Amino acid sequence: EVKLVESGGDLVQPGGSLTLSCAASGVTYSTYCMGWFREIPGKEREGLAVIERDGRISYTDSVKGRFTISRDDAKNTMYLRMDSLKPEDTAKYYCLADDKCRTRLGLWVGYWGQGTQVNVSS
């Protein structure tokens, strides 16, 4: 059974930084694409970053250069380091595990957790 638990969300000032964590169980990184997406009420799900099965990483343009995805295989934990945060980054953030790697098709579906809220405001 795949289980993902996100944490680390907080209130942060514009320009600040935050690191989100995703504790994963039931996932083998060599067979799953792992990523992060966010949701804002009334808006479409926005995919942010993905680590492919072979370790390749890609980012959506809106976060490229500001967000960094990584994972610690020994801890079965994935991270999203977010720098230079903007008010428009306010959202609920989710980590994603997909054994079909549908992010390549722009589909952010598969398994995800309960999410963690990030608020960027002064």
PDB file of C-alpha atoms in Angstrom:
ATOM      1  CA  GLU A   1       0.000   0.000   0.000  1.00  0.00           C
ATOM      2  CA  VAL A   2       1.318   3.402  -1.004  1.00  0.00           C
ATOM      3  CA  LYS A   3       1.188   6.046   1.681  1.00  0.00           C
ATOM      4  CA  LEU A   4       2.453   9.598   1.380  1.00  0.00           C
ATOM      5  CA  VAL A   5       2.558  12.108   4.223  1.00  0.00           C
ATOM      6  CA  GLU A   6       3.431  15.718   3.498  1.00  0.00           C
ATOM      7  CA  SER A   7       4.686  18.151   6.147  1.00  0.00           C
ATOM      8  CA  GLY A   8       6.499  21.427   6.519  1.00  0.00           C
ATOM      9  CA  GLY A   9       3.880  23.886   5.379  1.00  0.00           C
ATOM     10  CA  ASP A  10       3.832  27.215   7.184  1.00  0.00           C
ATOM     11  CA  LEU A  11       3.244  30.930   6.929  1.00  0.00           C
ATOM     12  CA  VAL A  12       6.269  32.640   5.414  1.00  0.00           C
ATOM     13  CA  GLN A  13       7.012  36.151   4.273  1.00  0.00           C
ATOM     14  CA  PRO A  14       7.538  37.000   0.610  1.00  0.00           C
ATOM     15  CA  GLY A  15      11.124  36.306  -0.347  1.00  0.00           C
ATOM     16  CA  GLY A  16      11.434  33.667   2.327  1.00  0.00           C
ATOM     17  CA  SER A  17      12.213  29.981   2.098  1.00  0.00           C
ATOM     18  CA  LEU A  18      10.563  26.773   3.175  1.00  0.00           C
ATOM     19  CA  THR A  19      11.283  23.083   2.800  1.00  0.00           C
ATOM     20  CA  LEU A  20       8.462  20.587   2.477  1.00  0.00           C
ATOM     21  CA  SER A  21       8.907  16.906   3.235  1.00  0.00           C
ATOM     22  CA  CYS A  22       7.088  13.848   1.956  1.00  0.00           C
ATOM     23  CA  ALA A  23       7.458  10.610   3.886  1.00  0.00           C
ATOM     24  CA  ALA A  24       6.748   7.751   1.509  1.00  0.00           C
ATOM     25  CA  SER A  25       5.989   4.109   2.175  1.00  0.00           C
ATOM     26  CA  GLY A  26       5.066   1.352  -0.223  1.00  0.00           C
ATOM     27  CA  VAL A  27       7.010   3.118  -2.979  1.00  0.00           C
ATOM     28  CA  THR A  28      10.083   1.890  -4.806  1.00  0.00           C
ATOM     29  CA  TYR A  29      11.773   4.911  -6.341  1.00  0.00           C
ATOM     30  CA  SER A  30      13.109   2.900  -9.256  1.00  0.00           C
ATOM     31  CA  THR A  31       9.556   2.084 -10.350  1.00  0.00           C
ATOM     32  CA  TYR A  32       7.734   5.305  -9.492  1.00  0.00           C
ATOM     33  CA  CYS A  33       7.930   8.844 -10.736  1.00  0.00           C
ATOM     34  CA  MET A  34       7.795  11.133  -7.707  1.00  0.00           C
ATOM     35  CA  GLY A  35       6.754  14.741  -7.763  1.00  0.00           C
ATOM     36  CA  TRP A  36       5.066  17.717  -6.179  1.00  0.00           C
ATOM     37  CA  PHE A  37       1.966  19.582  -7.257  1.00  0.00           C
ATOM     38  CA  ARG A  38      -0.125  22.305  -5.673  1.00  0.00           C
ATOM     39  CA  GLU A  39      -3.748  23.263  -5.604  1.00  0.00           C
ATOM     40  CA  ILE A  40      -5.485  26.576  -5.105  1.00  0.00           C
ATOM     41  CA  PRO A  41      -9.255  26.540  -4.640  1.00  0.00           C
ATOM     42  CA  GLY A  42     -10.944  27.348  -7.930  1.00  0.00           C
ATOM     43  CA  LYS A  43      -7.830  26.749  -9.998  1.00  0.00           C
ATOM     44  CA  GLU A  44      -6.414  23.785 -11.856  1.00  0.00           C
ATOM     45  CA  ARG A  45      -3.908  21.497 -10.233  1.00  0.00           C
ATOM     46  CA  GLU A  46      -0.411  22.762 -11.024  1.00  0.00           C
ATOM     47  CA  GLY A  47       2.415  20.295 -11.363  1.00  0.00           C
ATOM     48  CA  LEU A  48       5.677  21.689 -10.015  1.00  0.00           C
ATOM     49  CA  ALA A  49       8.523  19.212 -10.166  1.00  0.00           C
ATOM     50  CA  VAL A  50       9.136  15.562 -10.836  1.00  0.00           C
ATOM     51  CA  ILE A  51      11.903  13.022 -10.356  1.00  0.00           C
ATOM     52  CA  GLU A  52      11.715  10.320 -13.002  1.00  0.00           C
ATOM     53  CA  ARG A  53      12.528   6.664 -12.332  1.00  0.00           C
ATOM     54  CA  ASP A  54      16.039   7.209 -13.690  1.00  0.00           C
ATOM     55  CA  GLY A  55      16.586  10.264 -11.497  1.00  0.00           C
ATOM     56  CA  ARG A  56      16.023  12.902 -14.131  1.00  0.00           C
ATOM     57  CA  ILE A  57      14.437  16.038 -12.721  1.00  0.00           C
ATOM     58  CA  SER A  58      12.198  18.574 -14.367  1.00  0.00           C
ATOM     59  CA  TYR A  59      10.374  21.685 -13.179  1.00  0.00           C
ATOM     60  CA  THR A  60       7.478  23.735 -14.380  1.00  0.00           C
ATOM     61  CA  ASP A  61       8.506  27.180 -15.590  1.00  0.00           C
ATOM     62  CA  SER A  62       6.809  29.061 -12.751  1.00  0.00           C
ATOM     63  CA  VAL A  63       9.111  27.513 -10.137  1.00  0.00           C
ATOM     64  CA  LYS A  64      12.247  26.824 -12.139  1.00  0.00           C
ATOM     65  CA  GLY A  65      15.260  28.360 -10.399  1.00  0.00           C
ATOM     66  CA  ARG A  66      13.324  28.875  -7.155  1.00  0.00           C
ATOM     67  CA  PHE A  67      12.239  25.360  -6.139  1.00  0.00           C
ATOM     68  CA  THR A  68      14.432  22.286  -5.768  1.00  0.00           C
ATOM     69  CA  ILE A  69      13.137  18.732  -5.576  1.00  0.00           C
ATOM     70  CA  SER A  70      15.234  16.037  -3.980  1.00  0.00           C
ATOM     71  CA  ARG A  71      14.903  12.758  -2.212  1.00  0.00           C
ATOM     72  CA  ASP A  72      16.708  10.771   0.432  1.00  0.00           C
ATOM     73  CA  ASP A  73      16.380   7.128  -0.517  1.00  0.00           C
ATOM     74  CA  ALA A  74      17.665   5.918   2.844  1.00  0.00           C
ATOM     75  CA  LYS A  75      14.913   7.832   4.620  1.00  0.00           C
ATOM     76  CA  ASN A  76      12.225   7.186   1.989  1.00  0.00           C
ATOM     77  CA  THR A  77      11.617  10.903   2.037  1.00  0.00           C
ATOM     78  CA  MET A  78      11.252  13.439  -0.739  1.00  0.00           C
ATOM     79  CA  TYR A  79      11.721  17.172  -0.303  1.00  0.00           C
ATOM     80  CA  LEU A  80      10.765  20.400  -1.979  1.00  0.00           C
ATOM     81  CA  ARG A  81      13.004  23.305  -1.128  1.00  0.00           C
ATOM     82  CA  MET A  82      11.256  26.556  -1.977  1.00  0.00           C
ATOM     83  CA  ASP A  83      13.194  29.828  -2.164  1.00  0.00           C
ATOM     84  CA  SER A  84      12.205  33.368  -3.109  1.00  0.00           C
ATOM     85  CA  LEU A  85       8.618  32.615  -2.247  1.00  0.00           C
ATOM     86  CA  LYS A  86       5.905  34.845  -3.668  1.00  0.00           C
ATOM     87  CA  PRO A  87       2.333  35.462  -2.520  1.00  0.00           C
ATOM     88  CA  GLU A  88       1.153  33.570  -5.597  1.00  0.00           C
ATOM     89  CA  ASP A  89       2.888  30.471  -4.233  1.00  0.00           C
ATOM     90  CA  THR A  90       0.201  30.297  -1.557  1.00  0.00           C
ATOM     91  CA  ALA A  91      -1.454  26.908  -2.016  1.00  0.00           C
ATOM     92  CA  LYS A  92      -1.835  23.428  -0.629  1.00  0.00           C
ATOM     93  CA  TYR A  93       1.128  21.339  -1.653  1.00  0.00           C
ATOM     94  CA  TYR A  94       0.983  17.614  -2.321  1.00  0.00           C
ATOM     95  CA  CYS A  95       3.570  15.003  -3.111  1.00  0.00           C
ATOM     96  CA  LEU A  96       2.798  12.501  -5.825  1.00  0.00           C
ATOM     97  CA  ALA A  97       3.799   8.940  -6.625  1.00  0.00           C
ATOM     98  CA  ASP A  98       2.874   7.484 -10.004  1.00  0.00           C
ATOM     99  CA  ASP A  99       4.087   4.130 -11.283  1.00  0.00           C
ATOM    100  CA  LYS A 100       2.838   5.026 -14.767  1.00  0.00           C
ATOM    101  CA  CYS A 101       4.757   8.317 -14.897  1.00  0.00           C
ATOM    102  CA  ARG A 102       1.846  10.189 -16.415  1.00  0.00           C
ATOM    103  CA  THR A 103       3.460  13.518 -15.541  1.00  0.00           C
ATOM    104  CA  ARG A 104       5.168  13.138 -18.918  1.00  0.00           C
ATOM    105  CA  LEU A 105       1.704  13.687 -20.383  1.00  0.00           C
ATOM    106  CA  GLY A 106       0.974  16.607 -18.087  1.00  0.00           C
ATOM    107  CA  LEU A 107      -1.201  14.442 -15.865  1.00  0.00           C
ATOM    108  CA  TRP A 108      -0.497  14.812 -12.179  1.00  0.00           C
ATOM    109  CA  VAL A 109      -2.339  11.730 -10.992  1.00  0.00           C
ATOM    110  CA  GLY A 110      -1.527   8.636  -9.009  1.00  0.00           C
ATOM    111  CA  TYR A 111      -1.100   8.522  -5.250  1.00  0.00           C
ATOM    112  CA  TRP A 112      -0.890  11.609  -3.042  1.00  0.00           C
ATOM    113  CA  GLY A 113      -1.197  12.509   0.604  1.00  0.00           C
ATOM    114  CA  GLN A 114      -3.313  14.928   2.576  1.00  0.00           C
ATOM    115  CA  GLY A 115      -1.240  17.921   1.555  1.00  0.00           C
ATOM    116  CA  THR A 116       0.420  20.697   3.516  1.00  0.00           C
ATOM    117  CA  GLN A 117      -0.617  24.352   3.401  1.00  0.00           C
ATOM    118  CA  VAL A 118       1.847  27.063   2.461  1.00  0.00           C
ATOM    119  CA  ASN A 119       0.891  30.680   2.949  1.00  0.00           C
ATOM    120  CA  VAL A 120       3.122  33.447   1.662  1.00  0.00           C
ATOM    121  CA  SER A 121       2.158  36.780   3.111  1.00  0.00           C
ATOM    122  CA  SER A 122       3.603  39.748   4.909  1.00  0.00           C
TER     123      SER A 122
END
